[in-house]
């Protein structure tokens, strides 16, 4: 009989990550990594574990698990405990998310915003300063400016394209402000490409400035929702933590809401501890759907990227189009340089500047027949929205103007439909402007 006091965690059989000296690619690992059918009656695919709690093999095991969960013993939980902390579907998902960004650890959440809020709360104390790039997704910006500020956290921001000198200057300013307040610079938070302008942040330059001004104890986090995980891997370029709204390309079918953060355990441990306390972990059903989505993510993103290139080629020539904010057609030399160093693809989400203002943009949006008029992005279907009047409505007018969120900006996210059908749709809608 096994000793009940040393019942091991029923860890999955380690999956092959290398074969004949070859490191297996993420697309291969998405089919089975982190899941052992023998732990689930041989089921080829993981069942959805609908349970709120997990039975301990013994009281001693229960105690050990809680020591890990509460941080009394380093290393985290050794087994499944309670569904606010962990669950099999979520653990498999987190293992697979780590693969794409080559992260040591990943954590999944019930939405992108839950991930972002818990991440920031895990690192900020009263009197601290957050430095962030601008623009950010409006809810992220609002959380810093309107919620964290109520707890004595202040912020400084810089334009997405800032160079090393500008970055060092804003970090020096933030450091002085933190010293005056009696706190620290708690986090450098980036979003690149930025929603909705597609402006890129030079992550390498941010890393250089952070190291020079603040040292390495202040993490650099980056929201990689628009290009990740396929076309940009910011941990390779100097970020410490990568953040996703999994609602977008990773979920990819516009049928779920979820988020994640990933990075070295050093950065993930405090986030995990706070998630254990607050909750906000993705539910098992959503985690299962994300596992299914991850099996096709490379195919979906590649097709959407190819479609976007064709659609943008058409739009760029159209007389009713004033311009495009598409990463495949960058005219600014500095942005082009960042793109060349950080990105391996232009993505499928871009800004389309219609000639005219809000009225012309609305006429265009109301005339689309295939593309749906909805916020969000990264799904199988093409979506179009008007950030100034929708996702970024809460951003003050002055800031909108400064960030280039104009009344003639339509944000488009191209899906995986037939590209010529999409071009026909944009053509007929532009004819009605
Ligand atoms: C860049 C970016 N980050 C974060 C979010 C928030 O994610 P969620 O809607 O999953 O909470 C969004 C949502 O649109 C986004 O576009």
mmCIF file of C-alpha atoms and ligand atoms in Angstrom, residues 110-116 136-140 189 191 193-195 223-226 243-248 256-259 375-377 391-392 411, ligand 1:
data_model
loop_
_atom_site.group_PDB
_atom_site.id
_atom_site.type_symbol
_atom_site.label_atom_id
_atom_site.label_comp_id
_atom_site.label_asym_id
_atom_site.label_seq_id
_atom_site.Cartn_x
_atom_site.Cartn_y
_atom_site.Cartn_z
ATOM 1 C CA UNK A 110 -11.442 35.459 -16.372
ATOM 2 C CA UNK A 111 -10.732 38.449 -18.672
ATOM 3 C CA UNK A 112 -7.866 40.488 -20.021
ATOM 4 C CA UNK A 113 -8.818 43.293 -17.668
ATOM 5 C CA UNK A 114 -8.802 40.952 -14.641
ATOM 6 C CA UNK A 115 -5.285 39.910 -15.639
ATOM 7 C CA UNK A 116 -4.156 43.538 -15.973
ATOM 8 C CA UNK A 136 -3.326 52.039 -23.711
ATOM 9 C CA UNK A 137 -6.614 50.199 -24.046
ATOM 10 C CA UNK A 138 -8.992 52.692 -22.406
ATOM 11 C CA UNK A 139 -9.918 50.440 -19.479
ATOM 12 C CA UNK A 140 -6.224 49.843 -18.671
ATOM 13 C CA UNK A 189 3.647 49.029 -18.326
ATOM 14 C CA UNK A 191 1.030 48.194 -24.804
ATOM 15 C CA UNK A 193 1.026 47.815 -30.760
ATOM 16 C CA UNK A 194 -1.243 50.251 -28.982
ATOM 17 C CA UNK A 195 -5.003 49.991 -29.186
ATOM 18 C CA UNK A 223 0.178 43.967 -23.360
ATOM 19 C CA UNK A 224 0.871 41.883 -26.487
ATOM 20 C CA UNK A 225 -2.776 41.317 -27.415
ATOM 21 C CA UNK A 226 -2.579 42.765 -30.938
ATOM 22 C CA UNK A 243 -0.058 40.208 -20.871
ATOM 23 C CA UNK A 244 -2.918 39.052 -23.096
ATOM 24 C CA UNK A 245 -6.559 39.552 -23.597
ATOM 25 C CA UNK A 246 -7.092 35.903 -24.629
ATOM 26 C CA UNK A 247 -10.529 37.070 -25.780
ATOM 27 C CA UNK A 248 -8.833 38.166 -28.998
ATOM 28 C CA UNK A 256 -15.248 33.726 -24.808
ATOM 29 C CA UNK A 257 -13.609 36.319 -22.539
ATOM 30 C CA UNK A 258 -10.297 35.548 -20.803
ATOM 31 C CA UNK A 259 -6.811 36.901 -20.098
ATOM 32 C CA UNK A 375 -15.784 46.017 -30.781
ATOM 33 C CA UNK A 376 -13.097 43.379 -30.111
ATOM 34 C CA UNK A 377 -10.662 41.835 -32.590
ATOM 35 C CA UNK A 391 -13.951 51.711 -26.904
ATOM 36 C CA UNK A 392 -12.180 55.035 -26.285
ATOM 37 C CA UNK A 411 -10.616 50.096 -36.435
HETATM 38 C C1 LIG B 1 -5.063 45.679 -26.087
HETATM 39 C C2 LIG B 1 -6.125 45.187 -25.157
HETATM 40 N N1 LIG B 1 -5.796 44.877 -23.883
HETATM 41 C C3 LIG B 1 -6.713 44.455 -22.999
HETATM 42 C C4 LIG B 1 -8.046 44.334 -23.346
HETATM 43 C C5 LIG B 1 -9.029 43.877 -22.309
HETATM 44 O O1 LIG B 1 -9.314 42.532 -22.478
HETATM 45 P P1 LIG B 1 -10.708 41.856 -22.059
HETATM 46 O O2 LIG B 1 -11.764 42.483 -22.888
HETATM 47 O O3 LIG B 1 -10.475 40.400 -22.342
HETATM 48 O O4 LIG B 1 -10.908 42.131 -20.599
HETATM 49 C C6 LIG B 1 -8.435 44.631 -24.650
HETATM 50 C C7 LIG B 1 -9.856 44.506 -25.040
HETATM 51 O O5 LIG B 1 -10.276 44.977 -26.072
HETATM 52 C C8 LIG B 1 -7.460 45.080 -25.570
HETATM 53 O O6 LIG B 1 -7.777 45.402 -26.844
#
